[in-house]
């Protein structure tokens, strides 16, 4: 299996040229996208220019970055100067940002070749990509099912081997849930580890950029490239970034693992519960001690999240008013109707629903009962994590209670859609780190994800657990046959 | 519980011009979501401080140095209606 680590070594040793690799990935990616629709737009000119620059540097004997020539996809809510950045929304259909996100600038500096912008639920609001204004992406394991969301395009692109890795953003599970549905590795870092500068805001206290990859090692390489302090993001953490590869050791002797009881509720499918039980055996065989822990306030995570995230979204999305960029409704006789007509035409149903909910929660007379209450419960959820991490190194559970669902199954019932994120949401509220890795398949051949969570800035413990489990199992070697 | 009149008021606050069908649908859906969220009221949060950020980083300040943004044209080119170096908008006074 080609990995990022392997490919960058081949390019560095001049066994393959970056241009040849870019051309081959562009061709395969565009061809497979007829079925998967992981991408909103491809960037052949930029990608080939990046690849040529890498080859020129190698030919001249200059040093190149750790991702030299590696083809990647970028979720289309991250800005690149002069390149369409739509957030899968009609309101930004023609938006070409005047600046580049820090995470993308860092990938460029590491020599990565960005071959396209990937699909998402509009403004990253959703769990299936069905809320994209440009049509959903399809799950490479079963084209009749969703890839998950909101970063569904970034996940499907990696699962379909259209790219070797990608960036997504995770506000309530938008990296980990699609990684689980698509049978790949998806990581949400500690809040503040990766700069949000240039990530179009959904819920600023929860949003975090993170990578998708086929292996834990590749995921560590990608995080290494994008993590680090950025003065352009005031919530960016001023911390030393460790060498994550040093955490990739294949045994778990002395590691204390906590099983979150609340993540194995009644909604858990039997196949998911069975795969999880098997994963516990593997971790024990690797030398970990496993015990059950309780985080009783996680049960309130979904409610808390849907107040905080929508409140922040209602404020963040107030900027789409048809004045400085994006869509403007025609034939408005004056300013106020221009605002409301623009927003009515430009936003899809889920975005409107969340703006409505957030505006209501923040409105006079309801603030204390909803927003302030949710912020207090957020404190309690955070306490549950901190309590648990006093006696264990990492926490684990299934990433999602079910495997990928079919198109249309939940689209008319927002609440049932929200419930698919029940195991991933508490993590964002607490700002801690989490990764989803493949841990099995159900009887329909759909992937199952194992979520490993670590305390803030404890990514090395998370990587160690994920790597040791991955090396002891074969799940990550399965490839979908979707053609 | 939220009713149709409140949905209209919230839509006005959010500057969304909803049509009749949307009003009806959002009233129903928001009722269902708010009904679920009601569970929070059963949790005692007396004396609990609110969390506004996941990781505590407060009072971030920087020196007040001028940092000109290089791509001024890139900003103005995105304007739905540009007039020279201005953003044009429809009439403001009714």
Coordinates of C-alpha atoms in Angstrom, one line a residue:
Chain A
X1 CA 0.0 0.0 0.0
X2 CA 1.3 3.4 -0.9
X3 CA 1.6 5.7 2.1
X4 CA 2.6 9.3 2.5
X5 CA 5.8 8.2 4.2
X6 CA 6.6 5.8 1.4
X7 CA 5.7 8.1 -1.5
X8 CA 7.7 11.1 -0.2
X9 CA 10.7 8.8 0.2
X10 CA 10.4 7.6 -3.4
X11 CA 10.2 11.2 -4.6
X12 CA 13.1 12.3 -2.5
X13 CA 15.2 9.4 -3.9
X14 CA 14.2 10.4 -7.5
X15 CA 12.5 7.0 -8.0
X16 CA 9.4 9.0 -9.1
X17 CA 9.0 12.6 -10.0
X18 CA 6.5 14.8 -8.2
X19 CA 5.0 15.8 -11.6
X20 CA 4.5 12.3 -12.7
X21 CA 2.8 11.5 -9.3
X22 CA 0.6 14.6 -9.5
X23 CA -0.5 13.8 -13.1
X24 CA -1.3 10.2 -12.2
X25 CA -3.3 11.2 -9.1
X26 CA -5.1 14.0 -10.9
X27 CA -6.2 11.5 -13.6
X28 CA -7.3 8.8 -11.3
X29 CA -9.0 11.3 -8.9
X30 CA -11.0 12.9 -11.7
X31 CA -12.0 9.6 -13.2
X32 CA -13.1 8.1 -9.8
X33 CA -14.9 11.3 -8.9
X34 CA -17.6 10.5 -11.5
X35 CA -18.8 8.0 -8.9
X36 CA -17.6 9.3 -5.5
X37 CA -18.1 13.1 -6.0
X38 CA -15.6 13.8 -3.3
X39 CA -14.4 17.0 -4.9
X40 CA -16.0 20.3 -5.7
X41 CA -13.2 21.4 -7.9
X42 CA -9.8 20.2 -9.0
X43 CA -6.7 22.4 -9.2
X44 CA -4.6 20.8 -12.0
X45 CA -2.6 24.0 -12.8
X46 CA -1.7 24.8 -9.2
X47 CA -1.0 21.1 -8.4
X48 CA 1.3 20.7 -11.4
X49 CA 3.1 24.0 -10.6
X50 CA 3.6 22.8 -7.0
X51 CA 4.9 19.5 -8.2
X52 CA 7.3 21.1 -10.7
X53 CA 8.7 23.3 -7.9
X54 CA 9.3 20.2 -5.8
X55 CA 11.1 18.4 -8.7
X56 CA 13.2 21.5 -9.4
X57 CA 14.3 21.8 -5.8
X58 CA 15.2 18.1 -5.6
X59 CA 17.2 18.4 -8.9
X60 CA 19.1 21.3 -7.5
X61 CA 19.9 19.4 -4.4
X62 CA 17.9 21.8 -2.2
X63 CA 16.0 20.6 0.9
X64 CA 12.3 19.9 0.5
X65 CA 9.7 19.5 3.1
X66 CA 8.4 16.3 4.7
X67 CA 5.4 16.1 2.3
X68 CA 7.3 16.8 -0.9
X69 CA 5.1 15.8 -3.8
X70 CA 2.4 14.2 -1.7
X71 CA -1.1 14.6 -3.3
X72 CA -3.7 16.0 -0.8
X73 CA -7.2 17.2 -0.8
X74 CA -8.5 20.3 1.1
X75 CA -12.0 20.7 2.5
X76 CA -13.6 23.6 0.7
X77 CA -14.0 25.7 3.8
X78 CA -10.3 26.7 3.9
X79 CA -9.1 29.7 2.0
X80 CA -6.6 29.7 -0.8
X81 CA -5.7 33.1 -2.4
X82 CA -7.6 33.5 -5.7
X83 CA -9.0 29.9 -5.6
X84 CA -12.7 29.2 -5.3
X85 CA -13.7 28.5 -1.7
X86 CA -17.4 27.8 -1.5
X87 CA -18.1 26.1 1.8
X88 CA -20.5 24.1 -0.4
X89 CA -22.9 27.1 -0.2
X90 CA -24.6 29.1 -2.9
X91 CA -23.8 32.2 -1.0
X92 CA -20.1 31.7 -1.7
X93 CA -20.4 30.2 -5.1
X94 CA -18.0 32.6 -6.7
X95 CA -15.9 33.5 -3.7
X96 CA -12.1 33.8 -4.3
X97 CA -10.4 34.6 -1.0
X98 CA -7.7 37.3 -0.9
X99 CA -5.6 35.3 1.5
X100 CA -4.5 31.7 2.4
X101 CA -5.2 29.7 5.5
X102 CA -2.2 29.1 7.7
X103 CA -2.7 25.3 7.6
X104 CA -2.6 25.4 3.8
X105 CA 0.4 27.6 3.7
X106 CA 2.2 25.1 6.0
X107 CA 1.3 22.2 3.7
X108 CA 2.6 24.2 0.7
X109 CA 5.9 24.9 2.6
X110 CA 6.2 21.1 3.4
X111 CA 6.0 20.5 -0.4
X112 CA 2.5 19.0 -0.6
X113 CA 0.6 19.0 -3.9
X114 CA -3.0 20.1 -3.4
X115 CA -5.0 18.5 -6.2
X116 CA -8.5 19.8 -5.3
X117 CA -11.1 21.2 -2.9
X118 CA -13.3 18.6 -1.3
X119 CA -17.1 18.5 -0.7
X120 CA -18.8 19.2 2.7
X121 CA -22.1 19.9 4.2
X122 CA -22.8 23.6 3.7
X123 CA -20.7 25.6 6.1
X124 CA -19.7 22.3 7.7
X125 CA -23.2 21.9 9.2
X126 CA -24.2 18.3 8.8
X127 CA -23.3 14.6 9.2
X128 CA -23.7 13.2 5.6
X129 CA -22.7 15.8 3.0
X130 CA -26.4 15.8 2.0
X131 CA -26.5 19.5 2.9
X132 CA -23.9 20.4 0.2
X133 CA -25.5 22.9 -2.3
X134 CA -23.6 21.0 -5.0
X135 CA -24.8 17.4 -4.3
X136 CA -23.6 14.8 -1.8
X137 CA -20.5 12.7 -1.9
X138 CA -20.8 9.0 -1.9
X139 CA -19.3 6.4 0.4
X140 CA -16.7 4.4 -1.6
X141 CA -17.6 1.2 0.4
X142 CA -21.3 1.5 -0.8
X143 CA -22.2 4.2 -3.2
X144 CA -25.8 4.2 -2.0
X145 CA -24.6 5.4 1.5
X146 CA -23.4 8.6 2.9
X147 CA -19.6 9.1 3.6
X148 CA -20.5 10.9 6.8
X149 CA -20.0 14.6 7.4
X150 CA -19.4 17.3 7.4
X151 CA -15.9 16.6 6.0
X152 CA -17.4 13.7 3.9
X153 CA -15.6 14.7 0.7
X154 CA -12.2 14.8 2.4
X155 CA -12.9 11.3 3.9
X156 CA -14.3 9.8 0.7
X157 CA -11.3 11.1 -1.3
X158 CA -8.9 9.3 0.9
X159 CA -10.9 6.1 1.1
X160 CA -11.2 6.0 -2.7
X161 CA -7.4 6.6 -3.0
X162 CA -8.0 9.8 -5.0
X163 CA -5.4 11.4 -2.6
X164 CA -3.2 10.0 0.1
X165 CA -4.4 12.5 2.7
X166 CA -6.6 15.5 3.2
X167 CA -7.6 18.2 5.7
X168 CA -11.0 18.5 7.2
X169 CA -12.5 20.5 10.1
X170 CA -14.2 19.1 13.2
X171 CA -16.7 21.1 15.2
X172 CA -18.7 18.2 16.7
X173 CA -17.3 15.1 14.9
X174 CA -16.9 16.3 11.3
X175 CA -13.6 14.6 10.9
X176 CA -13.9 11.5 13.1
X177 CA -17.5 10.5 12.1
X178 CA -16.7 10.4 8.3
X179 CA -13.4 8.7 9.0
X180 CA -15.3 6.0 10.8
X181 CA -17.9 5.7 8.0
X182 CA -15.2 5.5 5.3
X183 CA -12.8 3.2 7.1
X184 CA -9.8 5.5 7.4
X185 CA -7.9 7.5 10.0
X186 CA -9.3 10.9 11.0
X187 CA -7.9 13.1 13.8
X188 CA -9.2 16.1 15.7
X189 CA -6.3 17.7 17.5
X190 CA -6.5 19.6 20.7
X191 CA -8.3 23.0 20.3
X192 CA -5.7 25.6 19.4
X193 CA -3.0 23.2 18.1
X194 CA -3.7 24.0 14.4
X195 CA -4.3 27.6 13.4
X196 CA -7.9 28.4 12.4
X197 CA -6.7 31.4 10.4
X198 CA -8.4 31.1 7.0
X199 CA -10.8 28.4 8.1
X200 CA -14.2 29.8 7.4
X201 CA -15.9 30.0 10.8
X202 CA -18.8 27.8 11.9
X203 CA -18.6 27.7 15.7
X204 CA -15.3 29.3 16.8
X205 CA -14.9 27.8 20.2
X206 CA -15.3 24.3 18.8
X207 CA -13.8 24.4 15.3
X208 CA -10.5 22.7 14.7
X209 CA -8.6 21.6 11.6
X210 CA -7.2 18.1 11.4
X211 CA -6.0 15.4 8.9
X212 CA -7.4 12.3 7.2
X213 CA -5.0 9.6 6.1
X214 CA -4.8 5.8 5.4
X215 CA -2.5 5.1 8.3
X216 CA -1.7 6.4 11.8
X217 CA 1.8 7.2 10.7
X218 CA 0.6 9.3 7.8
X219 CA -1.9 11.1 10.1
X220 CA 1.0 12.0 12.4
X221 CA 3.1 13.3 9.5
X222 CA 0.2 15.5 8.4
X223 CA -0.4 16.8 11.9
X224 CA 3.3 17.5 12.3
X225 CA 3.2 19.7 9.2
X226 CA 0.2 21.8 10.1
X227 CA 0.4 22.1 13.9
X228 CA 2.0 25.1 15.7
X229 CA 1.6 28.6 17.0
X230 CA 0.2 31.2 14.7
X231 CA -0.1 34.9 15.8
X232 CA -2.9 35.3 13.2
X233 CA -5.2 33.0 15.4
X234 CA -5.7 34.5 18.8
X235 CA -6.7 31.1 20.2
X236 CA -3.6 29.4 18.9
X237 CA -1.5 27.7 21.6
X238 CA 2.0 28.8 22.2
X239 CA 3.4 25.3 22.8
X240 CA 6.4 23.2 21.6
X241 CA 5.2 20.6 19.1
X242 CA 6.7 17.2 19.9
X243 CA 8.0 14.8 17.2
X244 CA 4.9 12.7 16.8
X245 CA 6.7 9.8 15.1
X246 CA 8.5 9.1 18.3
X247 CA 5.1 8.0 19.8
X248 CA 4.6 5.4 17.1
X249 CA 5.7 2.3 19.1
X250 CA 3.9 -1.0 18.7
X251 CA 3.2 -1.9 22.3
X252 CA 1.1 -0.6 25.1
X253 CA 2.8 -1.8 28.3
X254 CA 1.8 0.3 31.2
X255 CA -0.8 2.3 29.3
X256 CA -4.1 2.8 31.1
X257 CA -7.2 2.7 28.9
X258 CA -10.7 3.9 30.0
X259 CA -13.8 2.6 28.3
X260 CA -16.5 5.4 28.3
X261 CA -19.6 3.6 29.5
X262 CA -21.9 6.3 28.1
X263 CA -20.6 5.7 24.6
X264 CA -22.1 2.2 24.5
X265 CA -25.7 3.2 24.8
X266 CA -28.9 1.6 23.5
X267 CA -28.5 3.1 20.1
X268 CA -25.2 1.1 19.5
X269 CA -25.6 -1.4 16.7
X270 CA -24.6 -5.0 17.7
X271 CA -21.9 -5.1 15.0
X272 CA -20.4 -1.9 16.3
X273 CA -20.5 -3.2 19.9
X274 CA -18.9 -6.5 18.9
X275 CA -16.1 -4.9 16.9
X276 CA -15.4 -2.6 19.9
X277 CA -15.3 -5.6 22.3
X278 CA -12.8 -7.3 20.0
X279 CA -10.7 -4.1 20.0
X280 CA -10.5 -4.1 23.8
X281 CA -9.1 -7.6 23.6
X282 CA -6.4 -6.5 21.2
X283 CA -5.5 -3.5 23.4
X284 CA -5.2 -5.8 26.4
X285 CA -3.0 -8.3 24.5
X286 CA -0.7 -5.3 23.6
X287 CA -0.2 -4.7 27.3
X288 CA -2.7 -2.0 28.2
X289 CA -4.8 -2.2 31.3
X290 CA -8.5 -1.6 30.5
X291 CA -11.1 -0.4 32.9
X292 CA -14.6 1.1 32.6
X293 CA -15.1 4.8 33.4
X294 CA -18.3 6.8 33.7
X295 CA -18.7 10.3 32.3
X296 CA -22.4 10.9 33.3
X297 CA -22.7 14.4 31.9
X298 CA -21.8 13.3 28.4
X299 CA -25.5 12.4 28.1
X300 CA -26.1 16.1 27.8
X301 CA -23.5 16.7 25.2
X302 CA -25.8 16.8 22.2
X303 CA -28.2 19.4 23.7
X304 CA -25.3 21.5 24.9
X305 CA -23.6 21.4 21.6
X306 CA -26.7 22.3 19.6
X307 CA -27.1 25.5 21.7
X308 CA -23.5 26.6 21.7
X309 CA -22.6 25.7 18.1
X310 CA -25.8 27.3 16.7
X311 CA -25.4 30.4 18.8
X312 CA -21.8 30.9 17.6
X313 CA -22.9 30.1 14.0
X314 CA -25.7 32.6 14.1
X315 CA -23.2 35.3 15.0
X316 CA -20.4 34.1 12.6
X317 CA -22.8 33.8 9.6
X318 CA -24.1 37.3 10.1
X319 CA -21.3 38.4 7.8
X320 CA -23.0 37.0 4.7
X321 CA -25.1 40.1 3.9
X322 CA -24.4 40.6 0.2
X323 CA -22.2 43.7 0.7
X324 CA -18.5 42.8 0.6
X325 CA -18.4 39.3 -1.0
X326 CA -20.6 36.4 -2.0
X327 CA -24.1 36.4 -3.4
X328 CA -26.3 39.5 -3.5
X329 CA -30.0 39.2 -4.3
X330 CA -31.1 41.3 -7.2
X331 CA -34.0 43.7 -7.3
X332 CA -33.9 44.7 -3.6
X333 CA -35.3 48.2 -3.3
X334 CA -33.2 49.1 -0.2
X335 CA -30.6 47.7 2.2
X336 CA -32.6 45.8 4.7
X337 CA -34.6 43.7 2.2
X338 CA -31.3 43.1 0.3
X339 CA -29.8 41.5 3.4
X340 CA -32.8 39.2 4.0
X341 CA -33.4 38.3 0.4
X342 CA -29.7 37.5 -0.1
X343 CA -29.6 35.2 3.0
X344 CA -32.9 33.6 2.0
X345 CA -31.6 32.8 -1.5
X346 CA -28.0 31.9 -0.5
X347 CA -28.4 29.6 2.5
X348 CA -29.7 26.0 2.4
X349 CA -32.3 24.6 4.9
X350 CA -29.9 23.2 7.5
X351 CA -27.9 26.5 7.7
X352 CA -31.1 28.5 8.1
X353 CA -32.4 26.1 10.7
X354 CA -29.2 26.5 12.8
X355 CA -29.1 30.3 12.4
X356 CA -32.7 30.3 13.6
X357 CA -32.0 28.1 16.6
X358 CA -28.9 30.1 17.5
X359 CA -30.6 33.4 17.1
X360 CA -33.4 32.1 19.3
X361 CA -31.0 30.8 22.0
X362 CA -29.3 34.2 22.2
X363 CA -32.4 36.4 22.0
X364 CA -33.6 38.5 24.8
X365 CA -35.5 36.5 27.4
X366 CA -34.0 33.1 26.4
X367 CA -30.3 33.7 26.8
X368 CA -30.1 32.5 30.4
X369 CA -32.2 29.4 29.9
X370 CA -30.4 28.3 26.8
X371 CA -27.0 29.8 26.1
X372 CA -25.8 30.4 29.6
X373 CA -27.2 27.1 30.8
X374 CA -25.3 25.3 28.0
X375 CA -22.1 27.0 28.9
X376 CA -22.4 25.8 32.4
X377 CA -23.2 22.2 31.3
X378 CA -20.1 22.5 29.1
X379 CA -18.1 23.1 32.3
X380 CA -19.5 19.8 33.7
X381 CA -18.7 17.9 30.6
X382 CA -15.2 19.1 30.7
X383 CA -15.0 18.1 34.3
X384 CA -16.0 14.6 33.4
X385 CA -13.1 14.4 31.0
X386 CA -10.6 15.8 33.5
X387 CA -11.8 13.4 36.2
X388 CA -11.5 10.4 33.8
X389 CA -8.0 11.5 32.7
X390 CA -6.8 11.4 36.3
X391 CA -7.0 7.6 36.4
X392 CA -6.4 6.7 32.7
X393 CA -4.1 7.8 29.9
X394 CA -6.6 7.5 27.0
X395 CA -10.4 7.0 26.7
X396 CA -12.0 4.9 24.1
X397 CA -15.3 4.1 22.6
X398 CA -16.9 3.5 19.2
X399 CA -16.7 6.6 17.0
X400 CA -20.3 6.3 15.9
X401 CA -23.2 4.1 17.2
X402 CA -23.9 2.9 13.7
X403 CA -22.2 2.3 10.4
X404 CA -22.8 4.6 7.4
X405 CA -26.5 5.2 6.7
X406 CA -28.3 5.4 3.4
X407 CA -29.0 8.6 1.5
X408 CA -32.3 10.2 2.5
X409 CA -32.6 8.1 5.6
X410 CA -32.3 11.0 8.1
X411 CA -32.5 14.1 6.0
X412 CA -36.1 15.0 7.0
X413 CA -35.5 14.4 10.7
X414 CA -32.8 16.8 11.9
X415 CA -32.7 15.4 15.4
X416 CA -32.0 11.8 14.2
X417 CA -29.2 13.2 12.0
X418 CA -27.7 15.0 15.0
X419 CA -27.8 11.8 17.0
X420 CA -25.2 10.2 14.7
X421 CA -22.6 12.6 16.4
X422 CA -23.5 11.6 19.9
X423 CA -20.1 9.9 20.6
X424 CA -17.9 12.6 19.0
X425 CA -19.5 15.9 20.3
X426 CA -18.4 15.9 24.0
X427 CA -14.8 16.0 22.9
X428 CA -15.1 19.3 21.1
X429 CA -16.9 20.8 24.1
X430 CA -13.9 20.0 26.2
X431 CA -11.3 20.9 23.6
X432 CA -9.4 17.6 24.0
X433 CA -7.9 15.4 21.2
X434 CA -9.5 12.4 19.5
X435 CA -8.7 10.0 16.6
X436 CA -10.9 7.5 14.8
X437 CA -9.2 4.4 13.3
X438 CA -10.7 1.4 11.5
X439 CA -11.6 -1.5 13.9
X440 CA -13.8 -3.8 11.8
X441 CA -16.7 -4.2 9.3
X442 CA -20.3 -5.0 9.7
X443 CA -22.1 -7.8 7.8
X444 CA -22.8 -5.4 4.9
X445 CA -19.1 -4.7 4.6
X446 CA -19.3 -1.2 6.0
X447 CA -16.4 0.1 8.1
X448 CA -16.5 0.6 11.9
X449 CA -14.5 3.2 13.7
X450 CA -12.7 3.1 17.1
X451 CA -12.3 6.5 18.8
X452 CA -9.3 7.1 21.0
X453 CA -9.3 10.3 23.1
X454 CA -6.5 12.0 25.0
X455 CA -6.3 15.0 27.2
X456 CA -5.3 18.4 25.8
X457 CA -1.9 18.3 24.1
X458 CA -1.6 14.5 24.9
X459 CA -1.6 13.6 21.2
X460 CA 1.5 11.4 21.7
X461 CA -0.5 9.0 23.9
X462 CA -3.3 9.0 21.4
X463 CA -0.9 8.2 18.5
X464 CA 0.8 5.5 20.5
X465 CA -2.5 3.7 21.3
X466 CA -3.8 4.1 17.7
X467 CA -0.5 2.9 16.1
X468 CA -0.1 -0.1 18.3
X469 CA -3.7 -1.2 17.6
X470 CA -3.3 -0.6 13.9
X471 CA 0.0 -2.6 13.7
X472 CA -1.7 -5.5 15.5
X473 CA -4.7 -5.6 13.1
X474 CA -5.4 -5.7 9.4
X475 CA -8.5 -3.5 9.1
X476 CA -6.6 -0.5 7.5
X477 CA -5.4 -2.7 4.7
X478 CA -8.8 -3.3 3.2
X479 CA -9.6 -1.3 0.1
X480 CA -13.1 -0.5 -1.2
X481 CA -14.0 -1.9 -4.6
X482 CA -16.5 0.6 -5.8
X483 CA -15.9 0.6 -9.6
Chain B
X1 CA -42.4 26.4 23.4
X2 CA -41.6 28.3 20.2
X3 CA -44.6 29.2 18.0
X4 CA -45.1 30.6 14.5
X5 CA -45.1 34.2 15.7
X6 CA -41.8 33.7 17.5
X7 CA -40.3 32.0 14.4
X8 CA -41.3 35.1 12.4
X9 CA -39.6 37.3 15.0
X10 CA -36.4 35.2 15.1
X11 CA -36.3 35.2 11.3
X12 CA -36.5 39.0 11.3
X13 CA -33.7 39.2 13.9
X14 CA -31.6 36.8 11.7
X15 CA -32.4 38.7 8.5
X16 CA -33.9 35.7 6.9
X17 CA -36.9 36.2 4.6
X18 CA -38.6 32.8 5.1
X19 CA -41.5 31.7 2.9
X20 CA -44.8 30.3 4.4
X21 CA -43.6 26.7 4.0
X22 CA -40.3 27.3 5.7
X23 CA -42.1 29.1 8.6
X24 CA -44.3 26.1 9.1
X25 CA -41.5 23.6 8.8
X26 CA -39.1 25.5 11.1
X27 CA -41.8 25.9 13.7
X28 CA -42.3 22.2 13.8
X29 CA -38.6 21.2 13.7
X30 CA -37.5 23.8 16.2
X31 CA -40.2 22.6 18.6
X32 CA -38.9 19.1 18.3
X33 CA -35.2 20.2 18.8
X34 CA -36.0 22.5 21.7
X35 CA -38.1 19.7 23.2
X36 CA -35.1 17.5 23.2
X37 CA -32.8 20.3 24.6
X38 CA -35.2 20.8 27.5
X39 CA -33.4 17.9 29.2
X40 CA -30.7 20.5 30.2
X41 CA -33.1 22.1 32.7
X42 CA -33.1 18.8 34.7
X43 CA -29.3 19.2 35.5
X44 CA -28.4 21.3 38.5
X45 CA -25.9 23.9 37.5
X46 CA -26.1 26.1 40.6
X47 CA -22.7 27.6 41.3
X48 CA -21.1 26.2 38.1
X49 CA -19.1 28.8 36.1
X50 CA -19.8 28.9 32.4
X51 CA -17.1 27.8 29.9
X52 CA -16.7 30.1 27.0
X53 CA -13.6 28.5 25.4
X54 CA -12.5 24.9 25.2
X55 CA -8.9 25.8 26.3
X56 CA -8.4 28.8 28.5
X57 CA -6.6 31.5 26.6
X58 CA -7.7 34.9 27.8
X59 CA -6.7 38.5 27.1
X60 CA -4.6 37.9 24.0
X61 CA -3.0 41.2 23.1
X62 CA -0.5 42.2 20.5
X63 CA 1.6 45.3 20.0
X64 CA -0.4 47.9 18.1
X65 CA 1.8 47.9 15.0
X66 CA 0.5 48.8 11.6
X67 CA 0.5 45.7 9.4
X68 CA -0.8 46.6 5.9
X69 CA -2.7 43.9 4.0
X70 CA -1.0 43.5 0.7
X71 CA -4.0 42.2 -1.4
X72 CA -6.3 45.2 -1.3
X73 CA -7.6 44.5 -4.9
X74 CA -8.3 40.9 -4.0
X75 CA -10.7 42.1 -1.3
X76 CA -12.4 44.7 -3.5
X77 CA -12.7 42.3 -6.5
X78 CA -15.0 40.1 -4.4
X79 CA -17.6 42.9 -4.0
X80 CA -21.0 42.0 -5.6
X81 CA -21.1 45.7 -6.7
X82 CA -17.9 47.7 -6.7
X83 CA -17.6 51.4 -7.5
X84 CA -14.0 52.5 -7.7
X85 CA -12.6 51.7 -4.2
X86 CA -16.1 51.4 -2.6
X87 CA -18.7 48.7 -1.9
X88 CA -22.0 49.8 -3.5
X89 CA -25.2 49.1 -1.6
X90 CA -28.8 49.8 -2.4
X91 CA -30.5 52.8 -0.9
X92 CA -30.2 52.9 2.9
X93 CA -33.0 55.3 3.8
X94 CA -36.5 54.2 3.1

